[in-house]
Short mmCIF file of N, CA and C in Angstrom, two decimals:
data_model
loop_
_atom_site.label_atom_id
_atom_site.label_comp_id
_atom_site.label_asym_id
_atom_site.label_seq_id
_atom_site.Cartn_x
_atom_site.Cartn_y
_atom_site.Cartn_z
N UNK A 1 117.64 177.42 258.43
CA UNK A 1 119.07 177.21 257.51
C UNK A 1 119.89 177.83 258.12
N UNK A 2 121.12 176.80 258.69
CA UNK A 2 122.56 177.38 259.14
C UNK A 2 123.46 178.31 258.40
N UNK A 3 124.01 179.04 259.07
CA UNK A 3 124.74 179.99 258.30
C UNK A 3 126.15 179.38 257.51
N UNK A 4 126.24 179.92 256.44
CA UNK A 4 127.35 179.63 255.44
C UNK A 4 128.25 179.87 255.96
N UNK A 5 129.66 178.70 256.34
CA UNK A 5 131.51 179.29 256.91
C UNK A 5 131.68 179.87 255.46
N UNK A 6 132.18 180.83 255.48
CA UNK A 6 132.90 181.70 254.43
C UNK A 6 134.48 181.09 254.57
N UNK A 7 135.53 181.08 253.48
CA UNK A 7 136.71 180.63 253.68
C UNK A 7 137.37 180.91 252.35
N UNK A 8 138.51 181.48 252.85
CA UNK A 8 139.60 182.20 251.67
C UNK A 8 140.05 181.04 251.25
N UNK A 9 140.30 181.39 250.20
CA UNK A 9 141.29 180.45 249.65
C UNK A 9 142.75 180.89 249.32
N UNK A 10 143.50 180.00 250.34
CA UNK A 10 145.08 180.46 250.11
C UNK A 10 146.12 179.63 249.48
N UNK A 11 147.05 179.94 248.88
CA UNK A 11 147.68 179.60 248.06
C UNK A 11 149.03 178.47 248.70
N UNK A 12 149.50 177.84 248.30
CA UNK A 12 150.75 177.02 249.20
C UNK A 12 151.89 178.24 249.73
N UNK A 13 152.15 179.17 248.89
CA UNK A 13 153.02 180.10 249.46
C UNK A 13 152.47 181.10 250.48
N UNK A 14 151.13 180.45 250.97
CA UNK A 14 150.95 181.87 252.02
C UNK A 14 149.75 182.71 251.48
N UNK A 15 150.19 182.95 250.43
CA UNK A 15 148.92 184.46 249.64
C UNK A 15 147.94 184.18 249.72
N UNK A 16 146.82 185.04 249.83
CA UNK A 16 145.88 184.91 250.06
C UNK A 16 144.68 185.68 248.90
N UNK A 17 144.56 185.42 247.78
CA UNK A 17 144.43 186.22 246.56
C UNK A 17 143.06 187.27 246.71
N UNK A 18 142.03 186.41 247.34
CA UNK A 18 140.65 187.62 247.71
C UNK A 18 140.75 188.62 249.08
N UNK A 19 141.55 188.15 249.98
CA UNK A 19 142.03 188.93 250.89
C UNK A 19 142.89 190.13 250.84
N UNK A 20 143.93 189.74 249.84
CA UNK A 20 145.28 190.77 249.49
C UNK A 20 144.21 191.88 248.49
N UNK A 21 143.47 191.16 247.38
CA UNK A 21 142.35 192.08 246.44
C UNK A 21 141.38 192.88 247.55
N UNK A 22 141.04 192.54 248.40
CA UNK A 22 140.08 193.35 249.24
C UNK A 22 140.89 194.51 249.94
N UNK A 23 142.06 193.80 250.83
CA UNK A 23 143.08 194.98 251.42
C UNK A 23 143.33 196.24 250.69
N UNK A 24 143.78 195.99 249.12
CA UNK A 24 143.90 196.98 248.12
C UNK A 24 142.66 197.58 247.49
N UNK A 25 141.43 197.44 247.64
CA UNK A 25 140.20 197.80 247.32
C UNK A 25 140.03 198.84 248.43
N UNK A 26 140.14 198.30 249.46
CA UNK A 26 140.05 199.33 250.40
C UNK A 26 140.90 200.62 250.66
N UNK A 27 142.06 200.74 250.11
CA UNK A 27 142.66 201.37 250.28
C UNK A 27 142.10 202.15 248.98
N UNK A 28 142.08 201.90 248.03
CA UNK A 28 141.43 202.36 246.60
C UNK A 28 140.14 202.85 246.51
N UNK A 29 139.10 202.42 246.93
CA UNK A 29 137.99 202.77 246.79
C UNK A 29 137.38 202.14 248.50
N UNK A 30 136.91 202.90 249.07
CA UNK A 30 136.44 202.28 250.79
C UNK A 30 134.89 201.93 250.50
N UNK A 31 134.25 202.64 249.63
CA UNK A 31 132.87 202.57 249.35
C UNK A 31 132.75 201.03 248.75
N UNK A 32 133.73 200.62 247.74
CA UNK A 32 133.67 199.74 246.88
C UNK A 32 134.03 198.46 247.74
N UNK A 33 134.92 198.81 248.69
CA UNK A 33 134.92 197.71 249.58
C UNK A 33 134.46 197.19 250.67
N UNK A 34 133.26 198.36 250.84
CA UNK A 34 132.05 198.39 252.12
C UNK A 34 131.14 197.13 251.18
N UNK A 35 130.81 197.83 249.99
CA UNK A 35 130.17 196.63 249.11
C UNK A 35 130.26 195.32 249.28
N UNK A 36 131.53 195.13 248.71
CA UNK A 36 131.76 193.93 248.59
C UNK A 36 131.83 193.03 250.08
N UNK A 37 132.45 193.50 250.93
CA UNK A 37 132.11 193.29 252.35
C UNK A 37 130.58 192.65 252.81
N UNK A 38 129.61 193.76 252.35
CA UNK A 38 128.20 193.61 252.35
C UNK A 38 127.56 191.99 251.64
N UNK A 39 128.23 192.10 250.41
CA UNK A 39 128.23 190.96 249.73
C UNK A 39 128.43 189.49 250.43
N UNK A 40 129.49 189.67 250.90
CA UNK A 40 130.20 188.44 251.76
C UNK A 40 129.28 188.04 252.90
N UNK A 41 128.91 188.94 253.39
CA UNK A 41 128.06 188.61 254.49
C UNK A 41 126.60 188.35 254.20
N UNK A 42 125.91 188.63 252.96
CA UNK A 42 124.90 188.11 252.41
C UNK A 42 124.91 186.59 252.18
N UNK A 43 126.16 186.38 251.43
CA UNK A 43 126.57 185.32 250.97
C UNK A 43 126.52 184.00 252.36
N UNK A 44 127.41 184.41 253.51
CA UNK A 44 127.17 183.51 254.49
C UNK A 44 125.72 183.49 255.39
N UNK A 45 125.05 184.57 255.33
CA UNK A 45 123.79 184.54 255.75
C UNK A 45 122.93 183.90 255.22
N UNK A 46 123.07 184.16 253.54
CA UNK A 46 122.03 183.04 252.58
C UNK A 46 122.40 181.71 251.90
N UNK A 47 123.86 182.01 251.97
CA UNK A 47 124.35 180.45 251.15
C UNK A 47 124.06 180.28 249.76
N UNK A 48 123.58 178.91 249.61
CA UNK A 48 123.08 178.61 248.65
C UNK A 48 122.12 179.39 247.54
N UNK A 49 121.27 179.52 248.50
CA UNK A 49 120.01 180.52 248.40
C UNK A 49 120.29 181.68 247.50
N UNK A 50 121.32 182.37 247.61
CA UNK A 50 121.44 183.69 246.93
C UNK A 50 121.31 183.74 245.82
N UNK A 51 120.62 184.56 245.13
CA UNK A 51 120.72 184.70 243.86
C UNK A 51 120.99 186.35 243.11
N UNK A 52 120.56 186.38 241.70
CA UNK A 52 120.67 187.31 241.59
C UNK A 52 119.82 188.61 241.88
N UNK A 53 120.45 189.48 242.12
CA UNK A 53 121.30 190.17 241.47
C UNK A 53 123.07 190.33 242.36
N UNK A 54 123.12 189.25 243.46
CA UNK A 54 123.60 189.50 244.48
C UNK A 54 124.81 188.49 243.91
N UNK A 55 124.02 187.59 243.45
CA UNK A 55 125.15 185.89 242.97
C UNK A 55 124.30 185.62 241.77
N UNK A 56 125.71 184.79 240.91
CA UNK A 56 125.03 184.68 239.60
C UNK A 56 126.28 183.11 239.50
N UNK A 57 125.54 181.86 238.78
CA UNK A 57 126.06 180.71 238.36
C UNK A 57 127.02 181.66 237.04
N UNK A 58 128.61 180.71 237.32
CA UNK A 58 129.40 181.18 236.20
C UNK A 58 129.37 179.85 235.19
N UNK A 59 130.16 178.85 235.53
CA UNK A 59 130.15 177.69 235.05
C UNK A 59 131.28 176.67 236.13
N UNK A 60 130.98 175.26 235.60
CA UNK A 60 131.82 174.50 236.66
C UNK A 60 132.17 174.29 238.10
N UNK A 61 130.86 174.71 238.49
CA UNK A 61 130.78 174.98 240.13
C UNK A 61 131.07 176.43 240.20
N UNK A 62 131.66 177.36 239.67
CA UNK A 62 132.02 178.67 240.08
C UNK A 62 130.97 179.68 239.95
N UNK A 63 130.81 180.20 241.06
CA UNK A 63 129.61 181.00 240.91
C UNK A 63 130.26 182.54 241.60
N UNK A 64 129.45 184.06 241.06
CA UNK A 64 129.82 185.37 241.42
C UNK A 64 129.47 185.91 241.94
N UNK A 65 129.65 186.66 243.14
CA UNK A 65 129.36 187.68 244.30
C UNK A 65 129.40 188.75 243.29
N UNK A 66 128.19 189.62 243.07
CA UNK A 66 128.29 190.87 242.30
C UNK A 66 128.04 191.83 243.40
N UNK A 67 128.89 192.97 243.35
CA UNK A 67 128.91 193.89 244.12
C UNK A 67 129.44 195.27 242.87
N UNK A 68 128.24 196.32 243.19
CA UNK A 68 128.92 197.50 242.59
C UNK A 68 128.89 198.94 243.65
N UNK A 69 129.75 199.71 242.58
CA UNK A 69 129.64 201.17 243.65
C UNK A 69 129.81 202.40 242.55
N UNK A 70 129.23 203.14 241.81
CA UNK A 70 128.45 203.91 240.88
C UNK A 70 128.92 203.30 239.98
N UNK A 71 129.83 203.29 238.92
CA UNK A 71 129.64 202.46 237.53
C UNK A 71 130.69 201.50 237.50
N UNK A 72 131.14 200.91 238.88
CA UNK A 72 132.21 199.81 239.11
C UNK A 72 131.75 198.66 239.24
N UNK A 73 132.15 197.92 238.32
CA UNK A 73 131.40 196.35 239.14
C UNK A 73 132.79 195.55 239.86
N UNK A 74 132.78 194.95 240.79
CA UNK A 74 133.41 194.04 241.49
C UNK A 74 132.55 192.78 241.35
N UNK A 75 133.78 191.76 241.20
CA UNK A 75 132.97 190.15 241.19
C UNK A 75 134.15 189.30 242.14
N UNK A 76 133.42 188.99 242.86
CA UNK A 76 134.25 187.88 243.91
C UNK A 76 133.62 186.15 243.44
N UNK A 77 134.89 185.83 242.73
CA UNK A 77 134.04 184.45 242.35
C UNK A 77 134.66 183.13 243.56
N UNK A 78 133.69 182.52 243.84
CA UNK A 78 133.55 181.27 244.50
C UNK A 78 133.17 180.31 244.61
N UNK A 79 133.13 179.00 245.22
CA UNK A 79 132.25 177.98 245.34
C UNK A 79 132.17 177.41 246.17
N UNK A 80 130.96 176.40 246.20
CA UNK A 80 130.55 175.26 247.58
C UNK A 80 131.36 174.34 247.95
N UNK A 81 131.75 174.02 249.27
CA UNK A 81 132.51 172.89 249.26
C UNK A 81 131.33 172.49 250.18
N UNK A 82 130.48 171.25 250.06
CA UNK A 82 129.54 171.08 250.76
C UNK A 82 128.44 171.65 250.75
N UNK A 83 127.63 171.43 252.35
CA UNK A 83 126.18 172.28 252.27
C UNK A 83 126.71 173.61 252.69
N UNK A 84 127.62 173.73 253.62
CA UNK A 84 127.46 175.22 254.52
C UNK A 84 128.73 175.92 254.58
N UNK A 85 129.71 175.76 253.61
CA UNK A 85 131.25 176.36 253.38
C UNK A 85 130.73 176.91 251.82
N UNK A 86 131.33 178.20 251.71
CA UNK A 86 131.84 178.93 250.50
C UNK A 86 132.92 179.02 250.62
N UNK A 87 133.92 178.84 249.67
CA UNK A 87 135.27 179.26 249.34
C UNK A 87 135.33 180.30 248.33
N UNK A 88 136.22 181.57 248.75
CA UNK A 88 136.24 182.88 247.74
C UNK A 88 137.79 182.55 247.71
N UNK A 89 137.75 182.46 246.27
CA UNK A 89 138.69 181.83 245.47
C UNK A 89 139.62 183.06 244.61
N UNK A 90 138.64 183.97 244.11
CA UNK A 90 139.17 184.99 242.98
C UNK A 90 138.51 186.03 242.99
N UNK A 91 139.15 186.93 242.88
CA UNK A 91 138.31 188.59 242.82
C UNK A 91 138.76 189.54 241.79
N UNK A 92 137.77 190.37 241.00
CA UNK A 92 138.18 191.27 239.68
C UNK A 92 137.52 192.30 240.13
N UNK A 93 137.79 193.49 239.10
CA UNK A 93 137.02 194.62 238.65
C UNK A 93 136.58 194.37 237.84
N UNK A 94 135.14 193.73 236.91
CA UNK A 94 134.46 193.72 235.65
C UNK A 94 134.29 194.87 234.95
N UNK A 95 135.16 194.80 233.79
CA UNK A 95 135.29 195.69 232.77
C UNK A 95 134.54 195.67 231.79
N UNK A 96 134.26 194.41 231.27
CA UNK A 96 133.24 194.10 229.98
C UNK A 96 132.16 193.51 230.63
N UNK A 97 131.30 192.83 229.46
CA UNK A 97 130.06 192.56 229.87
C UNK A 97 129.91 191.17 230.69
N UNK A 98 131.00 190.38 230.54
CA UNK A 98 131.08 188.93 230.98
C UNK A 98 132.15 188.95 232.13
N UNK A 99 132.33 188.13 232.94
CA UNK A 99 133.64 187.80 233.60
C UNK A 99 134.52 187.06 232.48
N UNK A 100 135.81 187.31 232.29
CA UNK A 100 137.07 186.65 231.57
C UNK A 100 137.24 185.57 231.93
N UNK A 101 137.31 184.67 230.63
CA UNK A 101 137.36 183.03 230.76
C UNK A 101 138.59 183.16 231.71
N UNK A 102 139.74 183.96 231.27
CA UNK A 102 141.00 183.77 232.41
C UNK A 102 140.39 183.30 233.74
N UNK A 103 139.74 184.68 234.18
CA UNK A 103 139.66 184.33 235.59
C UNK A 103 138.59 183.29 236.08
N UNK A 104 137.58 182.84 235.24
CA UNK A 104 137.03 181.59 235.72
C UNK A 104 137.55 180.50 235.73
N UNK A 105 138.99 180.02 234.84
CA UNK A 105 139.68 179.01 234.80
C UNK A 105 140.90 179.41 236.03
N UNK A 106 141.06 180.57 236.13
CA UNK A 106 141.84 180.36 237.62
C UNK A 106 140.97 179.96 238.97
N UNK A 107 139.81 180.54 238.92
CA UNK A 107 139.26 180.02 240.02
C UNK A 107 139.09 178.59 240.10
N UNK A 108 138.27 177.81 238.92
CA UNK A 108 138.49 176.46 239.07
C UNK A 108 139.87 175.95 239.29
N UNK A 109 141.11 176.16 238.83
CA UNK A 109 142.00 175.76 238.97
C UNK A 109 141.98 175.77 240.36
N UNK A 110 141.77 176.62 241.26
CA UNK A 110 141.90 176.86 242.80
C UNK A 110 140.88 176.08 243.33
N UNK A 111 139.99 175.94 243.08
CA UNK A 111 139.00 174.93 243.14
C UNK A 111 139.38 173.71 243.13
N UNK A 112 139.81 172.95 242.11
CA UNK A 112 140.46 171.77 242.11
C UNK A 112 141.50 171.71 243.03
N UNK A 113 142.43 172.71 243.42
CA UNK A 113 143.39 172.69 244.45
C UNK A 113 143.17 172.43 245.78
N UNK A 114 142.00 172.72 246.07
CA UNK A 114 141.46 173.21 247.54
C UNK A 114 140.74 171.95 247.62
N UNK A 115 140.28 171.34 246.56
CA UNK A 115 139.39 169.96 246.98
C UNK A 115 140.59 168.83 247.24
N UNK A 116 141.79 169.02 246.62
CA UNK A 116 142.59 167.94 247.08
C UNK A 116 143.23 168.01 248.45
N UNK A 117 143.40 169.26 249.01
CA UNK A 117 144.14 169.25 250.65
C UNK A 117 143.46 170.83 250.80
N UNK A 118 142.21 170.46 251.51
CA UNK A 118 141.59 171.80 252.14
C UNK A 118 142.09 172.48 253.29
N UNK A 119 142.80 171.51 253.75
CA UNK A 119 143.56 172.18 255.12
C UNK A 119 144.75 173.32 254.65
N UNK A 120 145.74 173.03 253.66
CA UNK A 120 146.47 173.64 253.65
C UNK A 120 146.20 174.96 252.57
N UNK A 121 145.33 174.92 252.02
CA UNK A 121 144.16 175.89 251.54
C UNK A 121 143.49 176.81 251.77
N UNK A 122 143.29 176.83 253.19
CA UNK A 122 141.86 177.62 253.86
C UNK A 122 142.95 178.57 254.89
N UNK A 123 142.73 179.76 254.59
CA UNK A 123 143.08 180.74 255.18
C UNK A 123 142.46 180.98 256.81
N UNK A 124 143.78 181.10 257.83
CA UNK A 124 142.94 181.27 259.15
C UNK A 124 143.13 182.64 259.72
N UNK A 125 143.43 183.94 259.00
CA UNK A 125 143.51 185.06 259.77
C UNK A 125 141.96 186.39 259.40
N UNK A 126 142.38 187.32 259.43
CA UNK A 126 141.68 188.08 259.48
C UNK A 126 141.65 189.14 258.07
N UNK A 127 140.64 189.55 257.70
CA UNK A 127 140.60 190.52 256.61
C UNK A 127 141.62 191.34 256.31
#
């Protein structure tokens, strides 16, 4: 199985929500950051084959990468574009038992925007 390309969703104004979230997490909780990066690397290696506990399907093509450090649960919402491209669209620190619908809706909106113009919404920089 070929490696899955990981793309970070970028807004039209140049902001990159997941990268910004990861940078903030790195400052506040370096071990949580490392766990999130490990999950992203697992997604890159396993792609569509990644399942629970590392990943789970939410709805409407949106999946969640699941990372944890101590009692804090981190979620990075993503979707696939074709066979071997995963787009990381949104990230949260999960407080309740489920990912809030507002966060899923935000990821769905970003998925729809990305699909209309992938070039504009693909981040080219580093984390």
